[in-house]
Coordinates of C-alpha atoms in Angstrom, one line a residue:
Chain A
M1 CA 30.5 10.6 18.5
S2 CA 30.8 8.8 15.2
V3 CA 30.0 10.9 12.2
L4 CA 28.8 9.7 8.7
T5 CA 29.1 12.6 6.3
L6 CA 26.9 12.4 3.1
R7 CA 29.3 13.3 0.3
H8 CA 26.7 13.8 -2.4
A9 CA 23.0 13.1 -3.1
P10 CA 22.4 9.4 -3.2
P11 CA 22.0 8.1 -6.7
E12 CA 19.5 5.5 -5.6
R13 CA 17.5 4.7 -2.4
L14 CA 19.9 3.5 0.3
D15 CA 19.0 1.0 3.0
L16 CA 20.6 2.1 6.2
S17 CA 19.0 -0.6 8.4
G18 CA 22.3 -2.1 9.5
I19 CA 23.9 1.3 10.3
T20 CA 23.4 1.7 14.1
P21 CA 25.9 2.6 16.8
D22 CA 26.1 -0.9 18.2
R23 CA 26.6 -2.5 14.8
L24 CA 29.4 0.0 14.0
A25 CA 31.0 -0.4 17.4
G26 CA 33.2 -3.3 16.6
L27 CA 34.2 -2.3 13.1
S28 CA 37.1 -0.3 11.7
E29 CA 36.3 2.5 9.4
A30 CA 37.5 0.4 6.4
E31 CA 35.2 -2.5 7.5
A32 CA 32.2 -0.2 8.0
A33 CA 32.8 1.5 4.6
R34 CA 32.2 -1.9 3.0
L35 CA 28.8 -2.5 4.6
P36 CA 26.2 -2.9 1.8
V37 CA 23.6 -0.1 1.7
G38 CA 22.6 0.0 -2.0
T39 CA 19.3 -1.2 -3.3
S40 CA 20.2 -1.7 -7.0
R41 CA 22.3 -4.3 -8.7
L42 CA 25.3 -1.9 -8.5
G43 CA 25.9 -3.0 -4.9
L44 CA 26.7 0.4 -3.3
V45 CA 28.5 0.2 0.1
L46 CA 28.5 2.8 2.9
G47 CA 31.8 4.2 1.8
D48 CA 30.5 5.0 -1.7
C49 CA 28.2 7.7 -0.3
F50 CA 29.5 8.7 3.1
S51 CA 32.8 9.8 4.7
L52 CA 33.3 7.9 7.9
A53 CA 34.7 9.0 11.2
L54 CA 34.0 6.3 13.9
D55 CA 34.8 6.3 17.6
G56 CA 32.9 3.2 18.6
G57 CA 30.6 5.2 20.9
E58 CA 26.9 5.1 21.4
E59 CA 26.2 8.3 19.4
L60 CA 26.0 8.4 15.6
R61 CA 25.5 11.6 13.6
L62 CA 24.5 11.7 10.0
A63 CA 25.8 14.9 8.6
G64 CA 23.6 15.5 5.6
G65 CA 20.3 13.9 4.8
S66 CA 18.2 12.8 1.9
D67 CA 14.7 11.5 1.4
R68 CA 16.3 8.5 -0.2
L69 CA 17.8 7.3 3.1
D70 CA 15.5 4.5 4.1
R71 CA 15.3 2.6 7.4
V72 CA 17.6 4.9 9.4
G73 CA 17.8 3.5 12.9
E74 CA 15.9 0.4 12.1
A75 CA 15.9 -2.1 15.1
L76 CA 17.9 0.4 17.1
A77 CA 18.5 -1.1 20.6
G78 CA 20.2 1.8 22.3
G79 CA 22.3 4.9 21.8
T80 CA 21.5 8.0 19.7
I81 CA 21.2 8.7 16.0
T82 CA 21.1 12.3 14.9
V83 CA 20.3 13.2 11.3
E84 CA 21.1 16.7 10.0
G85 CA 18.6 16.7 7.1
D86 CA 15.8 14.5 5.7
V87 CA 15.3 10.8 5.8
G88 CA 13.3 8.3 3.7
Q89 CA 10.8 5.7 4.7
R90 CA 10.6 3.5 7.8
L91 CA 12.7 5.7 10.1
G92 CA 13.3 3.8 13.3
A93 CA 11.2 0.8 12.2
G94 CA 11.1 -1.8 14.9
M95 CA 13.4 0.1 17.2
R96 CA 13.5 -1.1 20.8
A97 CA 15.4 1.6 22.7
G98 CA 17.5 4.7 22.2
T99 CA 16.8 8.1 20.5
I100 CA 16.6 9.2 16.9
R101 CA 16.4 12.9 16.1
V102 CA 15.9 14.2 12.6
S103 CA 16.3 17.9 11.8
G104 CA 14.5 17.7 8.5
S105 CA 11.5 15.7 7.3
A106 CA 10.8 11.9 7.1
G107 CA 9.2 9.7 4.5
P108 CA 6.3 7.4 5.1
F109 CA 6.0 4.8 7.9
A110 CA 8.3 6.6 10.4
G111 CA 8.3 4.5 13.6
T112 CA 6.5 1.6 12.2
G113 CA 6.6 -1.4 14.6
A114 CA 8.8 0.6 17.0
K115 CA 8.6 -0.9 20.5
G116 CA 10.6 1.5 22.6
G117 CA 12.7 4.7 22.6
L118 CA 12.1 8.1 21.2
I119 CA 11.9 9.4 17.6
A120 CA 11.8 13.2 17.2
I121 CA 11.2 14.6 13.7
A122 CA 11.6 18.4 13.6
G123 CA 10.0 18.8 10.1
D124 CA 7.2 16.9 8.4
A125 CA 6.5 13.2 8.2
G126 CA 5.0 11.3 5.3
A127 CA 1.9 9.1 5.2
S128 CA 1.3 6.5 7.9
A129 CA 3.8 7.9 10.4
G130 CA 3.6 5.5 13.3
G131 CA 1.5 3.4 11.0
A132 CA 1.6 -0.2 9.8
V133 CA 3.3 -1.2 6.5
H134 CA 1.5 -3.5 4.1
G135 CA 0.4 -6.7 5.9
A136 CA 2.0 -5.8 9.3
M137 CA 0.1 -6.4 12.4
G138 CA 0.7 -3.0 13.8
G139 CA 2.3 0.5 13.5
L140 CA 4.0 2.2 16.4
D141 CA 4.1 -0.4 19.2
G142 CA 5.3 1.2 22.4
A143 CA 7.8 3.9 21.3
T144 CA 7.3 7.7 21.4
L145 CA 7.1 9.6 18.1
V146 CA 7.2 13.4 18.0
I147 CA 6.6 15.3 14.8
G148 CA 7.2 19.0 14.8
G149 CA 5.6 19.7 11.5
R150 CA 2.8 18.1 9.5
A151 CA 2.2 14.4 9.4
G152 CA 0.6 12.9 6.3
D153 CA -2.6 10.9 6.1
R154 CA -3.2 7.9 8.3
L155 CA -1.0 9.1 11.2
G156 CA -0.8 6.2 13.7
D157 CA -2.6 3.8 11.4
R158 CA -3.1 0.5 13.2
M159 CA -0.7 1.6 16.0
R160 CA -0.6 -0.9 18.9
G161 CA 0.9 1.2 21.7
G162 CA 3.1 4.1 22.6
L163 CA 2.6 7.9 22.1
I164 CA 2.5 10.1 19.0
V165 CA 2.5 13.8 19.2
A166 CA 2.2 15.8 16.0
E167 CA 1.7 19.5 15.3
R168 CA -0.7 18.8 12.4
A169 CA -1.8 15.7 10.5
G170 CA -3.8 14.8 7.4
D171 CA -7.0 12.7 7.1
L172 CA -7.7 9.4 8.8
A173 CA -5.4 10.0 11.8
G174 CA -5.6 7.0 14.2
A175 CA -7.3 4.8 11.6
R176 CA -7.5 1.1 12.7
M177 CA -5.8 2.0 16.0
V178 CA -5.5 -1.0 18.3
A179 CA -4.1 0.9 21.3
G180 CA -1.9 3.8 22.3
T181 CA -2.2 7.5 22.4
L182 CA -2.2 10.1 19.6
V183 CA -2.0 13.9 20.4
A184 CA -2.1 16.5 17.7
G185 CA -3.0 20.1 16.9
T186 CA -5.1 20.2 13.8
I187 CA -6.0 17.0 11.9
G188 CA -8.0 16.3 8.8
D189 CA -11.2 14.4 8.1
H190 CA -12.4 11.1 9.6
P191 CA -10.0 10.5 12.4
G192 CA -10.2 7.0 14.0
Y193 CA -11.7 5.1 11.0
G194 CA -11.9 1.5 12.1
M195 CA -10.3 2.4 15.5
R196 CA -10.8 -0.4 18.0
R197 CA -9.2 1.0 21.2
G198 CA -6.8 3.8 22.0
T199 CA -7.0 7.6 22.6
V200 CA -6.9 10.5 20.2
L201 CA -6.6 14.0 21.7
V202 CA -6.7 17.0 19.2
E203 CA -7.2 20.7 19.2
R204 CA -9.1 20.8 16.0
H205 CA -10.3 18.2 13.4
G206 CA -12.1 18.0 10.1
A207 CA -15.3 16.0 9.4
L208 CA -16.1 13.3 12.0
L209 CA -17.4 9.9 11.2
P210 CA -21.1 9.1 12.0
T211 CA -19.8 6.1 14.0
F212 CA -18.3 8.3 16.8
V213 CA -20.8 9.2 19.5
E214 CA -20.6 11.8 22.2
T215 CA -20.2 10.5 25.7
G216 CA -20.1 13.7 27.6
T217 CA -17.4 15.4 29.7
Q218 CA -15.5 13.3 32.2
D219 CA -12.7 14.0 34.7
L220 CA -10.4 11.0 33.9
V221 CA -7.2 10.1 35.8
F222 CA -5.8 9.0 32.5
L223 CA -5.8 12.5 31.1
R224 CA -3.9 13.8 34.2
L225 CA -1.3 11.1 33.7
L226 CA -1.1 11.9 30.0
A227 CA -0.5 15.6 30.9
K228 CA 2.4 14.6 33.2
A229 CA 3.8 12.3 30.5
L230 CA 3.7 15.2 28.0
D231 CA 5.4 17.5 30.5
A232 CA 8.2 15.0 30.9
L233 CA 8.4 14.5 27.1
A234 CA 8.7 18.3 26.6
L235 CA 12.0 18.1 28.6
D236 CA 13.2 15.3 26.4
A237 CA 12.1 16.2 22.9
V238 CA 13.1 19.8 21.9
T239 CA 10.4 19.9 19.3
L240 CA 7.5 19.4 21.6
D241 CA 5.3 22.4 22.3
P242 CA 4.2 22.7 25.9
R243 CA 0.7 23.5 24.9
F244 CA 0.0 19.8 24.3
A245 CA 0.3 19.2 28.0
A246 CA -2.0 22.1 28.6
L247 CA -4.5 20.6 26.1
A248 CA -4.6 17.4 28.2
R249 CA -5.5 19.5 31.3
A250 CA -8.2 21.6 29.5
P251 CA -11.9 20.7 29.8
L252 CA -12.5 18.1 27.1
A253 CA -15.5 16.6 25.3
R254 CA -15.2 12.8 24.8
R255 CA -16.5 10.7 21.9
A256 CA -16.4 6.9 21.7
G257 CA -15.7 5.0 18.5
D258 CA -15.3 3.6 16.0
L259 CA -18.6 1.8 16.5
A260 CA -18.1 0.2 13.1
T261 CA -15.6 -2.0 14.9
L262 CA -15.0 -2.6 18.6
G263 CA -15.8 1.0 19.6
K264 CA -13.6 1.2 22.6
G265 CA -11.5 4.0 21.2
E266 CA -11.9 7.6 22.3
L267 CA -11.6 11.0 20.7
F268 CA -11.0 14.1 23.0
T269 CA -11.5 17.6 21.8
P270 CA -11.6 21.0 23.7
L271 CA -15.1 21.9 25.0
G272 CA -16.8 24.7 23.2
Chain B
M1 CA 7.5 -8.4 -36.5
T2 CA 6.4 -4.9 -36.6
A3 CA 8.8 -2.7 -34.6
W4 CA 10.0 0.9 -34.4
V5 CA 13.1 2.6 -33.0
K6 CA 12.8 6.3 -32.3
G7 CA 9.6 6.3 -34.3
Q8 CA 11.3 4.8 -37.4
A9 CA 10.3 1.3 -38.6
A10 CA 12.9 -1.2 -37.7
D11 CA 13.4 -4.9 -38.2
A12 CA 13.0 -7.3 -35.3
D13 CA 16.7 -7.8 -34.5
A14 CA 17.4 -4.1 -34.5
A15 CA 14.5 -3.4 -32.2
I16 CA 15.5 -6.1 -29.8
T17 CA 19.1 -4.8 -29.8
A18 CA 17.9 -1.2 -29.2
A19 CA 15.7 -2.3 -26.4
A20 CA 18.5 -4.3 -24.8
D21 CA 20.9 -1.4 -25.1
L22 CA 18.3 0.9 -23.5
L23 CA 17.7 -1.4 -20.5
R24 CA 21.2 -2.8 -20.0
G25 CA 22.7 0.3 -18.4
A26 CA 19.8 1.3 -16.3
R27 CA 20.3 1.5 -12.6
A28 CA 16.6 1.1 -11.6
P29 CA 14.5 0.0 -14.5
V30 CA 10.8 -0.5 -14.0
I31 CA 8.6 -3.1 -15.8
A32 CA 5.1 -1.7 -15.7
G33 CA 1.6 -2.1 -17.2
L34 CA 1.7 -5.9 -17.2
G35 CA -1.7 -6.1 -18.9
A36 CA -0.8 -9.4 -20.6
E37 CA -1.2 -13.1 -20.7
V38 CA 0.4 -15.4 -18.1
A39 CA 3.2 -16.5 -20.3
A40 CA 4.3 -12.9 -20.9
L41 CA 3.9 -12.1 -17.1
R42 CA 6.2 -15.1 -16.3
A43 CA 8.7 -13.8 -18.9
A44 CA 8.5 -10.3 -17.4
F45 CA 9.3 -11.7 -13.9
R46 CA 12.3 -13.6 -15.3
L47 CA 13.5 -10.5 -17.1
A48 CA 13.1 -8.3 -14.0
R49 CA 15.3 -10.7 -12.1
A50 CA 18.0 -10.5 -14.7
L51 CA 17.8 -6.7 -15.0
G52 CA 17.4 -6.0 -11.3
A53 CA 14.2 -4.3 -12.2
S54 CA 11.0 -3.7 -10.2
L55 CA 7.5 -4.5 -11.4
D56 CA 4.3 -2.6 -11.0
P57 CA 1.0 -3.5 -12.7
A58 CA -1.4 -0.9 -14.1
A59 CA -3.9 -2.7 -11.9
S60 CA -2.1 -1.9 -8.7
P61 CA -4.5 0.7 -7.2
G62 CA -7.5 -1.6 -7.0
L63 CA -5.5 -4.7 -6.5
Y64 CA -3.6 -3.3 -3.5
A65 CA -6.8 -2.1 -2.0
D66 CA -7.9 -5.7 -1.8
L67 CA -4.5 -7.1 -1.0
G68 CA -4.1 -4.6 1.8
A69 CA -7.5 -5.6 3.3
L70 CA -6.7 -9.3 2.9
A71 CA -3.3 -9.0 4.5
A72 CA -4.6 -6.9 7.3
G73 CA -7.7 -8.7 8.3
G74 CA -8.5 -11.5 5.9
A75 CA -11.5 -11.7 3.6
M76 CA -14.7 -13.6 3.3
T77 CA -15.3 -13.7 -0.4
T78 CA -17.4 -15.6 -2.9
T79 CA -17.2 -16.1 -6.6
P80 CA -19.6 -14.7 -9.3
A81 CA -20.9 -18.2 -10.0
E82 CA -21.7 -18.8 -6.3
A83 CA -23.4 -15.4 -6.1
V84 CA -25.6 -16.2 -9.1
G85 CA -26.5 -19.6 -7.7
R86 CA -27.0 -18.8 -4.0
A87 CA -27.6 -15.1 -3.2
D88 CA -31.1 -13.9 -2.1
L89 CA -29.8 -10.4 -1.5
V90 CA -27.1 -8.6 -3.5
L91 CA -25.9 -5.2 -2.2
V92 CA -24.0 -3.2 -4.8
L93 CA -21.7 -0.8 -3.0
G94 CA -20.4 2.3 -4.8
D95 CA -20.8 3.9 -8.2
G96 CA -18.0 1.7 -9.8
A97 CA -19.8 -1.5 -9.1
A98 CA -23.1 -0.3 -10.5
G99 CA -22.1 -1.1 -14.0
A100 CA -20.7 -4.6 -13.4
P101 CA -21.6 -7.0 -16.1
I102 CA -22.6 -9.7 -13.6
L103 CA -25.6 -7.5 -12.4
A104 CA -27.6 -8.4 -15.5
D105 CA -27.3 -12.1 -14.7
L106 CA -28.1 -11.5 -11.0
A107 CA -31.1 -9.5 -11.9
A108 CA -32.4 -12.1 -14.4
S109 CA -32.2 -15.1 -12.0
G110 CA -32.8 -16.2 -8.5
P111 CA -31.0 -18.5 -6.1
T112 CA -31.1 -22.2 -7.2
R113 CA -28.7 -23.7 -4.7
G114 CA -28.1 -23.7 -0.9
R115 CA -30.2 -22.3 1.9
A116 CA -31.9 -19.6 -0.2
A117 CA -32.8 -21.9 -3.1
G118 CA -36.2 -20.9 -4.5
A119 CA -36.4 -17.6 -2.7
P120 CA -36.7 -14.3 -4.6
R121 CA -33.5 -12.3 -5.2
T122 CA -33.3 -8.6 -4.2
L123 CA -30.8 -6.2 -5.6
L124 CA -30.0 -3.1 -3.6
S125 CA -27.5 -0.3 -4.0
L126 CA -25.6 1.9 -1.7
A127 CA -23.9 4.7 -3.6
S128 CA -23.6 8.4 -4.1
G129 CA -25.1 8.4 -7.6
Q130 CA -28.6 9.4 -8.4
G131 CA -31.1 6.5 -8.2
A132 CA -29.2 4.5 -5.5
D133 CA -31.6 2.7 -3.1
Y134 CA -29.5 4.0 -0.2
A135 CA -27.4 7.2 -0.3
A136 CA -23.8 6.9 0.8
G137 CA -24.0 10.5 2.0
E138 CA -21.5 13.3 2.0
A139 CA -19.0 11.5 4.2
G140 CA -18.4 9.0 1.3
L141 CA -18.5 5.3 0.7
P142 CA -16.0 4.1 3.3
A143 CA -17.8 6.0 6.1
A144 CA -21.2 4.6 4.9
I145 CA -19.8 1.1 5.0
G146 CA -18.6 1.7 8.6
L147 CA -22.0 3.1 9.6
L148 CA -23.7 0.1 8.0
R149 CA -21.4 -2.3 9.8
A150 CA -22.1 -0.5 13.1
H151 CA -25.8 -1.0 12.6
A152 CA -25.5 -4.6 11.4
A153 CA -23.5 -5.6 14.4
G154 CA -25.9 -3.9 16.8
R155 CA -23.4 -1.4 18.1
M156 CA -25.4 1.6 16.9
A157 CA -29.1 2.0 17.5
G158 CA -31.5 4.3 15.5
D159 CA -33.8 4.0 12.6
G160 CA -32.0 5.8 9.8
P161 CA -31.8 4.4 6.2
L162 CA -28.7 2.4 6.9
A163 CA -30.3 0.8 9.9
D164 CA -33.0 -0.4 7.6
L165 CA -30.4 -1.7 5.1
A166 CA -28.5 -3.5 8.0
A167 CA -31.8 -5.2 9.0
R168 CA -32.3 -6.4 5.5
L169 CA -28.8 -7.8 5.4
R170 CA -29.3 -9.6 8.7
A171 CA -32.5 -11.1 7.5
A172 CA -31.0 -12.4 4.2
L173 CA -30.1 -16.0 4.0
Y174 CA -27.1 -15.5 1.7
A175 CA -26.1 -11.8 1.1
V176 CA -23.5 -10.8 -1.4
L177 CA -21.6 -7.4 -1.0
L178 CA -20.5 -6.4 -4.5
Y179 CA -17.8 -3.7 -4.6
D180 CA -15.0 -2.2 -6.6
P181 CA -11.8 -2.1 -4.4
A182 CA -10.4 0.8 -6.4
E183 CA -13.4 2.8 -5.2
T184 CA -13.6 1.7 -1.6
G185 CA -9.8 1.8 -1.1
A186 CA -7.9 -0.5 1.3
L187 CA -9.6 0.9 4.5
G188 CA -13.1 0.6 2.9
A189 CA -12.4 -2.9 1.6
E190 CA -11.2 -4.0 5.1
M191 CA -14.3 -2.5 6.7
L192 CA -16.5 -4.3 4.1
N193 CA -14.9 -7.6 4.8
G194 CA -15.4 -6.9 8.5
L195 CA -19.1 -6.3 7.8
A196 CA -19.3 -9.7 6.0
R197 CA -17.6 -11.3 9.1
D198 CA -20.0 -9.6 11.5
L199 CA -23.0 -10.8 9.4
N200 CA -21.7 -14.3 9.5
E201 CA -22.3 -14.4 13.2
T202 CA -26.0 -15.1 12.4
T203 CA -26.4 -15.7 8.7
R204 CA -24.3 -16.1 5.5
A205 CA -22.8 -13.0 3.8
F206 CA -19.8 -12.7 1.5
A207 CA -17.8 -10.0 -0.2
L208 CA -17.5 -10.1 -4.0
P209 CA -14.8 -7.7 -5.4
L210 CA -14.9 -6.7 -9.0
S211 CA -11.8 -7.8 -10.9
D212 CA -10.0 -5.0 -12.6
P213 CA -9.7 -5.0 -16.5
H214 CA -5.9 -5.1 -16.5
Q215 CA -5.2 -8.7 -15.4
G216 CA -4.5 -7.6 -11.8
R217 CA -5.9 -10.8 -10.3
A218 CA -3.8 -13.0 -12.7
I219 CA -0.7 -10.9 -11.9
A220 CA -1.3 -11.4 -8.2
Q221 CA -1.3 -15.2 -8.7
V222 CA 1.8 -15.2 -10.9
A223 CA 3.6 -13.0 -8.4
A224 CA 2.6 -15.2 -5.6
W225 CA 3.8 -18.4 -7.2
T226 CA 7.0 -16.7 -8.5
T227 CA 8.1 -14.7 -5.5
A228 CA 5.6 -15.7 -2.7
Q229 CA 4.7 -12.0 -2.5
G230 CA 2.5 -9.3 -4.1
P231 CA 3.3 -8.0 -7.5
R232 CA 5.1 -4.7 -6.6
V233 CA 8.4 -6.4 -6.2
G234 CA 12.0 -5.3 -6.9
F235 CA 14.9 -7.4 -7.8
G236 CA 17.6 -4.7 -7.4
R237 CA 19.4 -6.7 -4.7
G238 CA 19.1 -10.0 -6.6
F239 CA 16.2 -11.3 -4.5
P240 CA 12.6 -10.3 -4.6
E241 CA 11.7 -7.5 -2.2
H242 CA 8.0 -6.7 -1.8
D243 CA 7.4 -3.0 -1.0
P244 CA 4.2 -1.5 -2.4
W245 CA 5.3 2.1 -1.6
R246 CA 8.9 1.9 -2.9
F247 CA 8.1 0.0 -6.1
D248 CA 5.1 2.2 -7.1
A249 CA 6.3 3.0 -10.7
A250 CA 4.7 6.4 -10.8
R251 CA 6.3 7.4 -7.6
Q252 CA 9.7 6.1 -8.8
A253 CA 9.4 8.1 -12.0
A254 CA 8.3 11.3 -10.1
A255 CA 11.2 10.9 -7.6
G256 CA 13.7 10.4 -10.4
E257 CA 14.6 7.0 -9.1
A258 CA 13.5 5.0 -12.2
D259 CA 15.8 5.6 -15.2
A260 CA 14.3 3.3 -17.8
A261 CA 10.9 1.6 -18.3
L262 CA 9.5 -1.4 -20.1
W263 CA 5.8 -1.1 -20.7
L264 CA 4.1 -4.5 -21.3
A265 CA 0.5 -4.3 -22.6
S266 CA -0.5 -7.0 -25.0
L267 CA -4.0 -6.1 -23.9
P268 CA -5.4 -2.5 -24.0
C269 CA -4.0 -0.7 -21.0
P270 CA -4.0 3.1 -20.6
R271 CA -0.4 4.5 -20.6
P272 CA 0.5 6.8 -17.8
A273 CA 2.0 10.3 -18.5
W274 CA 5.2 9.4 -16.7
L275 CA 6.1 6.8 -19.2
R276 CA 7.0 9.3 -21.9
A277 CA 9.4 11.1 -19.5
L278 CA 11.7 8.0 -19.2
P279 CA 13.7 6.2 -21.8
G280 CA 11.4 3.3 -22.6
V281 CA 10.5 0.2 -24.4
A282 CA 6.9 -0.7 -25.1
L283 CA 5.4 -4.0 -26.1
L284 CA 2.0 -3.2 -27.3
G285 CA -0.9 -5.4 -28.6
A286 CA -2.4 -4.1 -31.7
A287 CA -6.0 -4.2 -30.7
Q288 CA -9.1 -3.4 -32.8
G289 CA -9.4 0.4 -33.1
E290 CA -6.2 1.1 -31.3
P291 CA -3.3 0.7 -33.8
V292 CA 0.3 0.8 -32.7
T293 CA 2.0 3.8 -34.3
G294 CA 5.6 3.5 -33.1
G295 CA 5.6 6.8 -31.3
E296 CA 4.6 5.5 -27.9
A297 CA 8.1 4.9 -26.6
D298 CA 11.7 5.0 -27.8
V299 CA 11.5 1.4 -28.8
V300 CA 8.1 -0.1 -29.7
I301 CA 7.4 -3.7 -30.6
A302 CA 3.9 -4.8 -31.7
V303 CA 2.8 -8.1 -30.2
G304 CA -0.1 -10.4 -30.6
V305 CA -3.2 -9.9 -28.5
P306 CA -4.1 -12.9 -26.4
G307 CA -7.6 -14.2 -27.1
E308 CA -7.6 -12.4 -30.5
S309 CA -4.5 -13.1 -32.6
L310 CA -3.0 -15.7 -30.3
G311 CA -4.0 -18.1 -27.5
G312 CA -3.2 -17.1 -24.0
A313 CA -4.0 -17.7 -20.3
L314 CA -5.9 -14.7 -19.0
W315 CA -8.0 -13.8 -16.0
H316 CA -11.6 -15.0 -16.5
P317 CA -13.8 -12.6 -14.5
R318 CA -16.9 -14.9 -14.4
R319 CA -14.9 -18.0 -13.4
A320 CA -12.7 -16.0 -11.1
A321 CA -9.8 -18.0 -12.3
I322 CA -7.0 -18.0 -14.9
A323 CA -8.4 -19.7 -18.0
W324 CA -7.1 -20.4 -21.5
H325 CA -8.4 -18.0 -24.2
P326 CA -7.9 -19.4 -27.7
A327 CA -7.1 -17.2 -30.6
A328 CA -10.2 -15.9 -32.3
K329 CA -8.3 -15.1 -35.5
P330 CA -4.7 -16.2 -35.5
G331 CA -2.3 -13.5 -36.6
A332 CA 1.4 -13.2 -37.5
L333 CA 2.6 -11.0 -34.7
P334 CA 4.9 -12.6 -32.1
S335 CA 3.7 -13.2 -28.6
A336 CA 4.9 -10.8 -25.9
A337 CA 6.5 -13.8 -24.1
A338 CA 8.6 -14.5 -27.2
V339 CA 9.8 -10.9 -27.5
L340 CA 10.6 -10.8 -23.8
G341 CA 12.5 -14.1 -24.1
A342 CA 14.5 -12.8 -27.0
L343 CA 15.3 -9.6 -25.0
H344 CA 16.3 -11.7 -22.0
A345 CA 18.6 -13.8 -24.1
R346 CA 20.2 -10.7 -25.6
L347 CA 20.8 -9.2 -22.1
T348 CA 22.2 -12.2 -20.2
P349 CA 25.3 -14.2 -21.2
A350 CA 24.6 -17.9 -21.6
Q351 CA 27.0 -18.9 -18.8
G352 CA 25.5 -16.5 -16.2
Q353 CA 25.8 -17.3 -12.6
P354 CA 22.6 -18.7 -11.0
V355 CA 20.8 -16.1 -8.8
Q356 CA 21.2 -16.6 -5.1
E357 CA 17.9 -16.2 -3.5
R358 CA 17.0 -15.6 0.1
S359 CA 13.7 -14.7 1.8
A360 CA 12.6 -11.1 2.1
S361 CA 9.7 -9.5 3.8
C362 CA 7.7 -6.5 2.6

């Protein structure tokens, strides 16, 4: 396992988008230490902030974190990145495969545009986790994003595919959703604003939009498949509570929306 | 020139030197406010490039609500002149738009051009405030816009008040949806443009966003022609990076990332609290009733006010374009562009290397 040890709190935001196991594989420690990570005109390189111990393998551990570490695991194509601490914005942005585990919390836009692989955040996530950045066509796009703590507002904003599981989330979860599945414990007001398609399954929610309409109780094959997928995920992601799979098996009320737009999305909540 | 350093009156050269010293060593300076004429905005972008600074207009909240909607789903907008000339139905959405100056003109005239020419004009309002024709309801304006859109597109049935309003929009020949993007937010603005799009399946309807009072629309154009991106841009790595979250000046100040600020406001522009917490330079227009005192920042330089003491290119809300505003009463204070130019010259050696630029996405 390769280890990057954060020596001190970063003096500025760092861009770690090029720091993935496959990119480090062919480099000596001296070469890797010269990779640019700074975002100011001072031109910080990896070695300015981290001590490096590389073995060329598929596992990379960041010992020490900070909310200034942006784009950790961006475009990851395989292997594992483990962060002991917090990360900044766009964790795992556009990743295609592999696993990213964060023991602390993440900034906004975690998993934006991620097409495959697993992102597991033990702590909280900022706004628009699994959501789209300004002007992007979509948020999470096929990957799996698990948040053990509270996600901010607009969880899964404009997500196009994949699965998000979060313990709690703020307002407007699943806003502008295009496709995919979002499972959460308690979420805030107005879930699914502008949602076109996709599925939101929650234990509790705040105020609902007037453009979601009840469609009764249905026994859907999809929910059984989702429960199995959540069972399998619970084995993979240590942060996932098994009660989410139980939620998918419980009797559920279904609402369709957002009728302001296409209206092919659905919001499931426990009956009663 | 009227200038102050640490609250004490100083001459021009001393103030420029103090400002250059303050900004020279900063790791992540921010250039904020940007309530100024186009020449000053252009000088601010050049200075930001030289300093490795980021830019954030005071107009950002409303501006980015509209830019976010535009980037996400496009916009069907019209201009104030077209609205006055063609609209037979004007729907004013929200409390912020209810005081728009254009409403007096719209109320006093009727459509004279296009398919609704000669028809009477109806003004309606959808807002939370007392006296609105249609109540936005407890769920708020964005939710009401969504409900209105659901009815207008025929995806929801029923005979509630918003169903009635949707029927009136569908029956109009040229409807205009007047709104303040700072009030609707990005999601509400996107939904409103979607409503306009849905209505255009059978008739004509257009969104008309109110322009903010802090030159946001002009800044968006200057930013677009300078960097091909929105105005929240950082030059820390030598090329323009657009990131509306990262380069939010208030966020950078709160997170301890920004370590110096240059506040540019040749036009009246409310100064945020975070500004006083950073070492700062302020270029302030001495407007009527709002004198510059010198205590606003570590270094303060009074500059001419465009359209008052000097001529300048400013956003013209009624023309929805940048237009020249001649000096009403020419004064002696220098332009903000001239001060920024002098600051730039002090900060960069004459034989500086040309900046290598490459593309960057948001």
